[in-house]
Amino acid sequence: MIMKAFEAVLAPNNDLSGVRGLLTSLPEADATAEAAAAARNGELTKPPGALGRLEDVAVWLAGWQGTPSPAVTAPAIAVFAGNHAVTQRGVSPYPSDVTAQMVANFAAGGAAINQICQAGGIRLSVHPMDLDHPAGDIAAGAAMTEDECARHFADGMAAVPPECDLFAAGEMGIGNTTAAAAIYAALYGGDAARFVGRGTGVDDAGLARKVSVVKDALAHHAGNLGDPIEVLRRLGGREIAAIAGAILAARLRRVPVVLDGYVVTAAAAILHAANPAAIDHCVAGHCSAEGAHGEVLERLGLKPLISLGLRLGEGTGAALAMSMVKAAAACQSGMATFSSAGVANK
Amino acid sequence: MIMKAFEAVLAPNNDLSGVRGLLTSLPEADATAEAAAAARNGELTKPPGALGRLEDVAVWLAGWQGTPSPAVTAPAIAVFAGNHAVTQRGVSPYPSDVTAQMVANFAAGGAAINQICQAGGIRLSVHPMDLDHPAGDIAAGAAMTEDECARHFADGMAAVPPECDLFAAGEMGIGNTTAAAAIYAALYGGDAARFVGRGTGVDDAGLARKVSVVKDALAHHAGNLGDPIEVLRRLGGREIAAIAGAILAARLRRVPVVLDGYVVTAAAAILHAANPAAIDHCVAGHCSAEGAHGEVLERLGLKPLISLGLRLGEGTGAALAMSMVKAAAACQSGMATFSSAGVANK
């Protein structure tokens, strides 16, 4: 199925028709496994509902993994990095060079995501997307050609490890919160300013420049933002296209996904706008302090597992939340039942 | 220091003067280590503040562990179990036998706390407190004699593993959310009903009985609830006394503590009422769905790390939160700095 999907995405037309096609026919969760998991949950040695959201997560996992006894033994995070020409407009206090420098830091094990993955037993891979060629300046043109967008989408699809049982995408890219804000503003409308956050820490003047750039981008692409995949191509970036591809590849394999913060959620929002069921296999890992992440998650019908004021990206929020998902699976699959443990029920 | 503290608690007077004495002279966090940790945090390869609350947790850990590079490599949870004669008044839908049955379930590895500890690499120990002799019916007398209360306090002190670098107490005890509600009502006043929750799942009639029992207990002990340690002895229970002892023993060794839910926090509230600085080494693991846990945490000046609607006890909320604390330590101590990684700073 995945091979066929690759072929479709990298179709001879060099356009995005393959991506659009994939989104129209997606595998569903296994309702039988879900029902069996919910029934077993009611027999475990705890009062009904006492594990709160862990119980919902366990049943959701069961549906996507297709078993009443889900497991998280091989969680994986793929971090996608990309550069953005829009940085020349002063939307970040850090230079674009930092993207490649942070990729080197990931490789050397020195970043936050390395520590959190190591602490949580999560496999980490890093995927730089043509860093020497930044995505086009969205305020003056498209971020990517159709061919580039399809190629990075396929890169993302290929980055989901075949054996993983829980997946998250992370990102690194100086300038990419500006792209995310532009995507949200295009998808949801209203005042663009409310989707613009401080990213890696712009000052007030920088924030005003970011708002202005997002408005310029929306004006430049006005009339061409009706199709979500076109929004991705015009306003996104190489790493954002790859994240969308990775989330979709996980779906094709029915691997559950934990979403990270503002930029990763922008890729998910594109898929959701194209097909509202496309992110049913995703749970929100955390609510980021960046921009209007809380509002965006609500629009997507997602409730974050944790909310600790993170705004780093890299997949850090998702990596932290994976511990919760792992615990949910462990309780669902490892706990004794009232009858097996000889505990009196009420 | 711990041996001396034990001797003080188990003093020849058979009273609680030793416990009271310990609370007047407690070791403080290492301000130098805290300052060094905060300085190092500012040099790590991330924008300032981008790890949100993990950064505060890392600095707090550094202070209590006395090093700018804190570590969580040996986290431990001790679960204390106790029975309560007040159950004869119909405050729980489960019979008291369930306490011992769940202790057996803990020993066999079948409970939720076993799965979460295993998933998180947390050492778990279980400490039944004289289960054949329930604490006295608080609506008609004291839960414990002075001697019993001091003995269980010392039991709790002895249960903190010497080598652990992060500690949490958990609990199991049919009837103990009634005791916790009575403690909060005694400490904080006002309408007792607002501290009474559904515990393991009482129906409306059971909830009304719980409220009535808490009011009866406050009336019975009226005039004798001015001293927090006396509140513990009269309204608490064997496992609650042990939890208070364990939290205090951790403090004497400067081991940081993650608080669990409603019952564990009641023990912490006793210590806090006796000396507001007594729980400075504690972080709130989670906000429970039981009773007025959110309000109680606010009164204690604590902000929960996670909030997933759990209301199981056993230490489950603390065990989940330990993953966050472990990640905070890992980032603080394992991340590269801008200069060591060759990453350009803003």
XYZ file of C-alpha atoms in Angstrom:
692
model
C 0.000 0.000 0.000
C 2.801 2.383 0.909
C 4.683 1.626 -2.303
C 1.588 2.358 -4.331
C 1.096 5.569 -2.388
C 4.668 6.637 -3.141
C 4.121 6.000 -6.807
C 0.964 8.040 -6.705
C 2.629 10.997 -4.974
C 5.625 10.957 -7.289
C 3.362 10.662 -10.313
C 4.644 11.389 -13.832
C 2.621 14.607 -13.970
C 5.018 16.298 -11.518
C 1.997 17.781 -9.800
C 0.131 17.301 -6.544
C -2.733 15.206 -7.905
C -1.255 12.118 -6.251
C -1.281 13.775 -2.829
C -4.858 14.907 -3.336
C -5.847 11.427 -4.425
C -4.388 9.759 -1.359
C -6.458 11.992 0.886
C -9.734 10.803 -0.595
C -9.416 7.192 0.462
C -7.933 6.538 3.887
C -8.006 3.433 6.095
C -10.223 3.665 9.179
C -9.689 2.567 12.776
C -10.678 -0.989 13.657
C -14.044 -0.553 15.384
C -14.060 -4.153 16.637
C -10.724 -3.705 18.401
C -11.947 -0.418 19.855
C -15.086 -2.011 21.234
C -13.130 -4.928 22.684
C -10.682 -2.514 24.308
C -13.500 -0.491 25.838
C -15.072 -3.665 27.215
C -11.786 -4.869 28.692
C -11.163 -1.421 30.163
C -14.363 -1.825 32.194
C -13.050 -5.011 33.793
C -9.649 -3.684 34.892
C -8.891 -3.307 38.612
C -9.876 0.345 38.986
C -13.143 2.232 39.340
C -14.697 3.028 35.946
C -13.148 6.137 34.438
C -10.525 6.511 37.195
C -7.657 6.706 34.700
C -9.319 9.693 33.020
C -8.002 10.532 29.570
C -5.584 7.603 29.617
C -8.630 5.385 29.072
C -9.738 7.282 25.965
C -6.193 7.220 24.632
C -5.963 3.463 25.209
C -9.183 2.797 23.289
C -8.073 5.121 20.470
C -4.718 3.322 20.287
C -6.501 -0.020 20.202
C -8.544 1.085 17.215
C -5.550 2.228 15.173
C -3.279 -0.636 16.164
C -6.153 -3.054 15.506
C -5.906 -4.880 18.825
C -7.676 -4.636 22.202
C -4.204 -4.822 23.818
C -2.257 -1.937 22.277
C 1.449 -1.493 22.932
C 3.967 1.286 22.635
C 7.283 -0.525 22.468
C 8.775 1.154 19.396
C 7.883 4.868 19.449
C 9.672 6.985 16.859
C 10.122 10.668 16.115
C 11.309 12.059 12.805
C 12.514 15.660 12.866
C 12.282 17.526 9.552
C 14.352 20.645 8.936
C 13.878 23.291 6.285
C 14.946 26.823 5.504
C 12.744 29.773 4.559
C 13.652 32.733 2.378
C 11.123 34.821 4.287
C 13.734 35.158 7.053
C 15.291 37.931 4.952
C 12.312 40.029 6.089
C 13.427 39.936 9.716
C 10.863 37.517 11.136
C 13.311 35.754 13.490
C 16.083 36.993 15.772
C 18.200 33.992 14.712
C 19.978 33.710 11.349
C 18.959 30.949 8.893
C 22.338 29.281 9.478
C 20.957 28.093 12.796
C 18.774 25.523 11.022
C 21.811 23.594 9.737
C 23.679 24.194 13.000
C 20.794 22.685 14.940
C 20.686 19.709 12.551
C 24.340 19.163 13.475
C 23.394 19.539 17.139
C 20.672 16.868 16.688
C 23.242 14.574 15.067
C 25.655 15.155 17.954
C 22.935 14.486 20.553
C 23.010 17.954 22.076
C 19.477 19.275 21.561
C 16.450 19.112 23.852
C 14.748 16.529 21.632
C 17.759 14.217 21.972
C 17.531 14.282 25.779
C 13.760 13.781 25.885
C 13.890 10.915 23.381
C 16.698 9.248 25.314
C 14.846 9.646 28.621
C 11.667 8.224 27.082
C 13.140 5.414 24.974
C 12.074 7.032 21.693
C 13.901 6.412 18.426
C 14.929 9.704 16.810
C 15.810 10.410 13.178
C 16.618 13.742 11.544
C 15.772 14.701 7.956
C 17.189 17.931 6.519
C 15.196 19.055 3.471
C 17.486 20.739 0.984
C 18.715 23.302 3.527
C 20.905 25.077 0.971
C 17.783 25.968 -0.970
C 15.327 27.777 1.271
C 11.642 27.578 0.448
C 10.599 30.631 -1.584
C 9.721 33.921 0.126
C 5.998 33.462 0.761
C 5.375 37.207 0.780
C 6.475 37.432 -2.850
C 5.859 34.006 -4.368
C 5.189 30.342 -3.711
C 7.203 28.446 -1.106
C 7.582 25.468 -3.460
C 6.899 24.311 -6.979
C 4.405 21.460 -7.366
C 7.284 19.102 -8.012
C 9.188 20.220 -4.898
C 6.103 19.979 -2.717
C 5.319 16.449 -3.966
C 8.940 15.376 -3.545
C 9.165 16.612 0.079
C 5.753 15.088 0.820
C 7.205 11.776 -0.375
C 10.392 12.373 1.668
C 8.190 12.653 4.731
C 6.302 9.483 3.832
C 9.596 7.607 3.595
C 10.750 8.853 7.003
C 8.194 6.921 9.074
C 10.101 3.859 10.332
C 8.360 0.669 9.142
C 8.364 -0.994 12.553
C 7.218 1.908 14.753
C 4.003 1.578 16.783
C 3.647 5.280 17.686
C 4.920 8.138 15.571
C 5.515 11.860 15.881
C 7.006 14.445 13.574
C 9.146 17.289 14.845
C 10.612 20.264 13.030
C 13.413 22.789 12.948
C 13.436 25.742 10.622
C 14.235 29.377 11.285
C 11.235 31.281 9.918
C 8.774 28.394 10.007
C 6.395 29.833 12.613
C 5.776 32.608 10.078
C 4.837 29.967 7.498
C 2.607 28.216 10.050
C 0.848 31.475 10.899
C 0.256 32.153 7.194
C -1.214 28.658 6.741
C -3.623 29.107 9.669
C -4.627 32.567 8.490
C -5.317 31.180 5.006
C -7.313 28.201 6.310
C -9.280 29.968 9.038
C -9.482 33.596 7.947
C -10.064 36.580 10.205
C -7.333 38.867 11.475
C -3.993 37.312 10.556
C -2.324 38.856 13.612
C -3.967 36.428 15.982
C -2.068 33.490 14.463
C 1.305 35.208 14.725
C 3.414 34.397 17.802
C 6.894 35.282 18.948
C 8.480 32.090 17.619
C 12.036 31.788 18.861
C 11.543 35.079 20.664
C 11.090 38.131 18.434
C 10.696 41.497 20.127
C 7.709 43.787 19.546
C 9.174 45.237 16.348
C 9.895 41.727 15.059
C 6.373 40.639 15.890
C 4.983 43.584 13.920
C 7.205 42.574 10.960
C 5.900 38.988 11.198
C 2.289 40.172 11.141
C 3.022 42.406 8.180
C 4.761 39.566 6.282
C 1.833 37.205 6.879
C -0.590 39.851 5.614
C 1.602 40.457 2.557
C 1.689 36.728 1.857
C -2.085 36.418 2.068
C -2.480 39.418 -0.236
C 0.052 38.098 -2.736
C -1.617 34.664 -2.959
C -5.203 35.959 -2.713
C -7.541 33.980 -4.950
C -5.286 30.928 -4.945
C -5.807 29.696 -1.400
C -9.063 27.779 -1.746
C -7.415 24.380 -1.946
C -5.557 23.237 1.215
C -2.779 21.450 -0.703
C -2.216 24.629 -2.662
C -2.015 26.503 0.665
C 0.727 24.069 1.699
C 2.641 24.596 -1.542
C 2.331 28.381 -1.545
C 2.638 29.256 2.159
C 4.350 26.237 3.723
C 7.882 25.021 3.465
C 9.875 21.937 2.645
C 9.768 20.533 6.203
C 6.043 21.287 6.493
C 5.318 19.353 3.294
C 7.404 16.470 4.648
C 5.508 16.494 7.951
C 2.190 16.322 6.100
C 3.546 13.356 4.132
C 4.762 11.612 7.282
C 1.409 12.032 9.054
C -0.359 10.629 6.005
C 2.060 7.712 5.630
C 1.440 6.803 9.281
C -2.270 6.837 8.513
C -1.852 4.493 5.537
C -0.163 2.010 7.924
C -2.636 2.768 10.724
C 0.187 3.907 12.993
C -1.153 6.337 15.645
C 0.463 9.776 15.693
C 1.177 12.277 18.461
C 1.154 15.844 17.159
C 3.734 18.348 18.347
C 3.334 22.117 18.396
C 2.492 25.045 16.175
C 4.364 24.115 13.000
C 3.582 20.389 13.023
C -0.060 21.186 13.689
C -0.087 23.470 10.635
C 0.775 20.444 8.480
C -1.999 18.484 10.216
C -4.399 21.378 9.662
C -3.716 21.210 5.909
C -4.638 17.511 5.866
C -7.703 18.167 8.031
C -8.859 20.957 5.734
C -8.546 18.615 2.746
C -10.373 15.800 4.559
C -11.669 16.307 8.120
C -11.181 12.583 8.860
C -7.537 12.632 7.742
C -6.158 13.201 11.248
C -8.415 10.830 13.165
C -5.271 8.786 13.879
C -3.675 11.805 15.605
C -3.765 12.915 19.227
C -2.569 16.363 20.309
C 0.596 15.919 22.340
C 0.625 19.348 23.898
C -0.608 22.892 23.714
C 2.234 25.152 22.700
C 2.742 28.669 24.031
C 3.227 29.791 20.412
C 0.623 31.832 18.570
C -2.939 30.569 18.779
C -2.150 26.881 19.191
C -5.000 26.350 21.667
C -7.528 27.808 19.239
C -6.133 25.767 16.367
C -6.358 22.522 18.350
C -9.974 23.314 19.176
C -10.730 23.857 15.484
C -9.217 20.449 14.806
C -11.288 18.860 17.582
C -8.139 17.930 19.515
C -7.483 18.231 23.255
C -3.829 18.385 24.250
C -2.408 15.759 26.604
C -0.023 18.165 28.281
C 0.259 21.902 28.574
C 3.570 23.002 30.032
C 4.170 26.240 28.150
C 6.688 24.741 25.716
C 7.383 26.602 22.482
C 10.547 24.968 21.191
C 9.365 22.661 18.436
C 11.767 19.844 17.493
C 9.015 17.383 18.502
C 9.684 18.045 22.197
C 6.033 18.374 23.226
C 5.089 15.220 21.342
C 8.023 13.336 22.850
C 6.896 14.261 26.371
C 3.322 13.255 25.587
C 4.461 9.891 24.232
C 5.145 8.873 27.847
C 1.447 9.371 28.578
C 0.422 7.331 25.547
C 2.874 4.585 26.496
C 1.437 4.519 30.037
C -2.102 4.355 28.639
C -1.184 1.319 26.535
C 0.615 -0.310 29.450
C -2.410 0.051 31.752
C -4.847 -1.156 29.111
C -2.807 -4.206 28.203
C -1.005 -5.051 31.459
C -3.545 -4.544 34.237
C -5.325 -7.426 35.917
C -9.111 -7.691 35.811
C -11.278 -7.809 38.933
C -11.865 -11.518 38.375
C -8.263 -12.453 37.494
C -6.901 -10.582 40.547
C -9.607 -11.717 42.970
C -10.566 -8.133 43.785
C -14.170 -7.490 44.834
C -16.036 -5.203 42.432
C -18.590 -2.691 43.628
C 20.360 12.957 60.344
C 17.649 10.465 59.408
C 18.548 8.182 62.335
C 18.304 11.114 64.730
C 14.977 12.060 63.176
C 13.671 8.535 63.668
C 14.702 8.610 67.300
C 12.934 11.917 67.732
C 9.700 10.676 66.167
C 9.700 7.448 68.167
C 10.487 9.372 71.348
C 10.013 7.794 74.783
C 6.986 9.998 75.458
C 4.872 8.020 72.959
C 3.513 11.308 71.712
C 3.815 13.465 68.602
C 6.279 15.993 70.009
C 9.050 14.464 67.900
C 7.076 14.978 64.693
C 6.318 18.558 65.665
C 9.964 19.165 66.483
C 11.181 17.900 63.113
C 8.925 20.354 61.332
C 10.540 23.361 62.978
C 14.001 22.863 61.515
C 14.179 21.702 57.925
C 17.046 21.751 55.415
C 16.720 24.277 52.605
C 17.407 24.049 48.882
C 20.935 24.853 47.731
C 20.640 28.403 46.415
C 24.082 28.274 44.796
C 23.178 25.176 42.770
C 19.882 26.796 41.797
C 21.614 29.929 40.569
C 24.200 27.910 38.643
C 21.425 25.836 37.048
C 19.525 28.961 36.020
C 22.695 30.412 34.477
C 23.449 27.201 32.579
C 19.836 27.016 31.413
C 20.319 30.369 29.685
C 23.224 28.980 27.631
C 21.498 25.820 26.364
C 20.718 25.479 22.639
C 17.144 26.767 22.733
C 15.503 30.185 22.885
C 15.193 31.454 26.480
C 12.088 29.982 28.159
C 11.236 27.716 25.218
C 11.037 24.624 27.433
C 8.369 26.323 29.567
C 7.757 24.731 32.942
C 10.448 22.111 32.357
C 12.965 24.906 32.953
C 11.484 25.829 36.337
C 11.365 22.175 37.307
C 15.011 21.726 36.328
C 16.128 24.657 38.462
C 13.999 23.453 41.405
C 15.506 19.962 41.067
C 18.990 21.457 40.973
C 18.357 23.258 44.243
C 17.163 20.168 46.088
C 19.699 17.799 44.583
C 22.415 20.380 45.268
C 23.891 20.359 41.764
C 23.474 22.483 38.615
C 23.207 19.192 36.680
C 20.326 17.328 38.318
C 19.516 13.744 37.356
C 16.559 11.429 37.697
C 18.089 7.989 37.359
C 16.569 6.317 40.433
C 12.970 7.487 40.845
C 10.960 5.626 43.466
C 7.338 5.379 44.534
C 6.177 3.956 47.861
C 2.488 3.049 48.052
C 0.974 3.082 51.548
C -2.229 1.198 52.285
C -4.564 1.580 55.238
C -8.094 0.705 56.285
C -10.727 3.029 57.729
C -13.536 2.126 60.125
C -15.556 5.003 58.679
C -16.381 2.725 55.727
C -19.052 1.161 57.955
C -21.001 4.387 57.334
C -21.361 3.658 53.626
C -18.875 6.160 52.212
C -17.589 3.836 49.456
C -19.276 1.427 47.062
C -16.371 -1.007 47.593
C -15.916 -3.137 50.730
C -12.843 -2.584 52.955
C -11.535 -6.002 51.897
C -10.560 -4.378 48.612
C -7.653 -2.593 50.309
C -5.879 -5.892 51.081
C -6.955 -7.360 47.740
C -5.399 -4.416 45.940
C -2.203 -4.780 48.000
C -2.069 -8.361 46.692
C -2.710 -6.996 43.195
C 0.215 -4.556 43.626
C 2.433 -7.444 44.747
C 1.365 -9.503 41.722
C 2.032 -6.594 39.342
C -1.579 -6.232 38.172
C -2.539 -2.689 39.159
C -2.330 0.534 37.157
C 0.600 1.793 39.240
C 2.603 -1.335 38.368
C 2.195 -0.704 34.637
C 3.009 3.009 34.845
C 6.074 2.401 37.017
C 7.297 -0.310 34.671
C 6.748 1.896 31.615
C 8.580 4.767 33.307
C 11.446 2.890 34.942
C 10.248 3.735 38.454
C 11.008 1.525 41.463
C 7.816 0.604 43.296
C 7.381 -0.578 46.878
C 4.156 -1.301 48.768
C 3.616 -0.759 52.495
C 0.442 -2.062 54.130
C -0.219 -0.332 57.466
C -1.834 -2.742 59.884
C -4.729 -3.500 57.523
C -6.428 -5.807 60.035
C -6.854 -2.846 62.345
C -8.655 -0.029 60.520
C -8.049 3.525 61.686
C -10.791 4.589 64.103
C -14.145 5.879 62.843
C -13.439 9.604 62.515
C -17.099 10.508 62.958
C -17.056 9.059 66.465
C -13.466 9.260 67.674
C -9.835 9.696 66.681
C -8.379 7.826 63.726
C -5.240 6.980 65.695
C -3.682 7.216 69.139
C -0.612 9.444 69.449
C 1.543 6.338 69.568
C -0.022 4.855 66.431
C 0.261 8.123 64.535
C 3.956 8.506 65.470
C 4.656 4.870 64.589
C 3.079 5.117 61.132
C 4.807 8.453 60.538
C 8.092 6.647 61.233
C 7.014 3.737 58.990
C 6.634 6.264 56.198
C 10.024 7.791 56.926
C 11.626 4.363 56.659
C 9.957 3.672 53.309
C 11.893 6.275 51.295
C 14.641 4.282 49.541
C 18.080 5.635 50.562
C 19.404 5.870 47.009
C 16.405 7.445 45.247
C 16.821 10.817 43.515
C 13.101 11.553 43.034
C 10.348 10.284 45.314
C 6.568 10.010 45.344
C 4.099 8.496 47.756
C 0.981 6.706 46.586
C -1.929 5.306 48.556
C -4.665 2.712 48.627
C -7.383 2.663 51.248
C -11.111 2.211 50.890
C -12.592 5.202 52.736
C -9.544 7.433 52.560
C -11.012 10.154 50.351
C -13.463 10.727 53.217
C -10.518 11.183 55.591
C -8.829 13.523 53.088
C -11.999 15.609 52.756
C -12.252 15.861 56.559
C -8.625 17.009 56.777
C -9.133 19.732 54.155
C -12.370 20.872 55.778
C -10.596 21.091 59.150
C -7.608 22.979 57.742
C -9.442 25.346 55.412
C -12.927 25.728 56.902
C -16.065 26.758 55.052
C -18.671 24.350 53.743
C -17.351 20.821 54.195
C -19.295 19.594 51.155
C -16.982 21.288 48.713
C -14.096 19.026 49.722
C -16.114 15.833 49.325
C -15.785 13.997 45.997
C -17.085 10.729 44.619
C -13.914 8.782 45.455
C -14.045 5.355 43.849
C -17.451 6.289 42.470
C -20.226 6.738 45.023
C -23.686 7.550 43.732
C -25.635 10.640 44.844
C -26.890 8.957 48.033
C -23.354 7.835 48.867
C -22.056 11.347 48.246
C -24.658 12.732 50.658
C -23.562 10.158 53.264
C -19.919 11.199 52.775
C -20.767 14.869 53.290
C -22.751 13.995 56.397
C -19.914 11.873 57.802
C -17.366 14.658 57.254
C -19.667 17.131 59.016
C -20.154 14.678 61.889
C -16.391 14.227 62.171
C -15.783 17.987 62.298
C -18.505 18.353 64.935
C -17.173 15.481 67.031
C -13.604 16.852 67.056
C -14.589 20.530 67.286
C -12.223 22.483 69.524
C -9.394 20.010 68.961
C -8.471 20.795 65.359
C -6.268 23.851 65.840
C -3.008 21.919 65.509
C -2.335 20.335 62.090
C -0.628 17.257 63.526
C -3.636 16.719 65.756
C -5.840 17.012 62.634
C -3.754 14.214 61.103
C -4.131 12.017 64.186
C -7.865 12.606 64.606
C -9.106 12.764 61.002
C -6.402 10.997 58.992
C -5.485 7.360 58.781
C -2.513 5.081 59.072
C -1.456 5.449 55.421
C -1.918 9.233 55.553
C 0.379 9.476 58.590
C 2.928 7.317 56.757
C 2.746 9.549 53.668
C 3.388 12.631 55.801
C 6.386 10.862 57.302
C 7.716 9.846 53.895
C 7.415 13.388 52.506
C 9.261 14.730 55.544
C 11.973 12.053 55.380
C 12.571 12.977 51.730
C 12.956 16.598 52.843
C 15.515 15.684 55.494
C 17.592 14.067 52.731
C 16.793 16.865 50.263
C 15.199 14.387 47.877
C 12.659 16.165 45.635
C 9.097 14.838 45.797
C 6.292 14.617 43.231
C 2.878 14.785 44.895
C 0.056 12.519 43.727
C -3.652 13.194 44.122
C -6.273 14.047 46.705
C -5.205 11.787 49.569
C -1.453 12.279 49.232
C -1.973 16.026 48.999
C -3.955 15.894 52.273
C -0.812 14.593 53.998
C 1.207 17.375 52.332
C -1.416 19.918 53.428
C -0.937 18.838 57.051
C 2.807 19.472 56.806
C 2.208 22.778 55.007
C -0.233 23.910 57.693
C 2.352 23.111 60.368
C 5.128 24.902 58.461
C 4.398 26.586 55.111
C 7.978 25.892 53.953
C 7.709 22.162 54.702
C 6.704 21.197 51.184
C 9.064 23.465 49.247
C 10.748 20.264 48.026
C 7.444 19.084 46.483
C 6.018 19.634 43.019
C 2.379 18.833 42.195
C 2.363 15.864 39.836
C -1.183 16.258 38.639
C -4.587 17.732 39.297
C -6.983 14.983 40.275
C -10.630 14.886 39.281
C -11.451 14.112 42.937
C -13.063 16.653 45.240
C -11.523 20.108 45.233
C -7.988 19.103 44.345
C -7.444 22.133 42.112
C -8.431 24.509 44.923
C -6.248 22.664 47.414
C -3.214 22.851 45.126
C -3.760 26.593 44.749
C -3.881 26.988 48.530
C -0.569 25.156 48.703
C 0.919 27.376 45.991
C 1.373 24.392 43.675
C 0.681 24.165 39.929
C 0.109 20.650 38.609
C 2.371 19.288 35.875
C -0.379 17.270 34.224
C -4.142 17.293 34.299
C -5.670 14.245 32.648
C -8.742 13.714 34.825
C -7.242 10.839 36.816
C -8.834 9.968 40.152
C -7.369 6.572 40.961
C -4.707 7.277 43.562
C -2.027 4.579 43.971
C 0.536 7.231 42.983
C -0.526 6.999 39.332
C -0.639 10.750 38.700
C 2.757 11.248 40.325
C 4.232 8.350 38.347
C 3.075 9.903 35.067
C 4.452 13.296 36.079
C 7.821 11.761 36.966
C 8.430 11.389 33.204
C 8.185 15.171 32.889
C 10.590 15.722 35.781
C 13.003 13.172 34.329
C 12.854 14.959 30.959
C 13.458 18.314 32.660
C 16.592 16.960 34.344
C 17.770 15.342 31.108
C 17.455 18.606 29.156
C 19.119 20.667 31.872
C 22.058 18.309 32.259
C 22.431 16.782 28.793
C 21.875 19.632 26.339
C 24.737 21.341 24.554
C 25.323 25.071 24.982
C 25.345 27.539 22.093
C 29.127 27.767 22.324
C 29.822 24.036 22.749
C 27.575 23.150 19.792
C 28.705 26.005 17.546
C 25.157 27.320 17.181
C 24.728 31.049 16.566
C 22.826 32.813 19.352
C 20.443 35.643 18.667
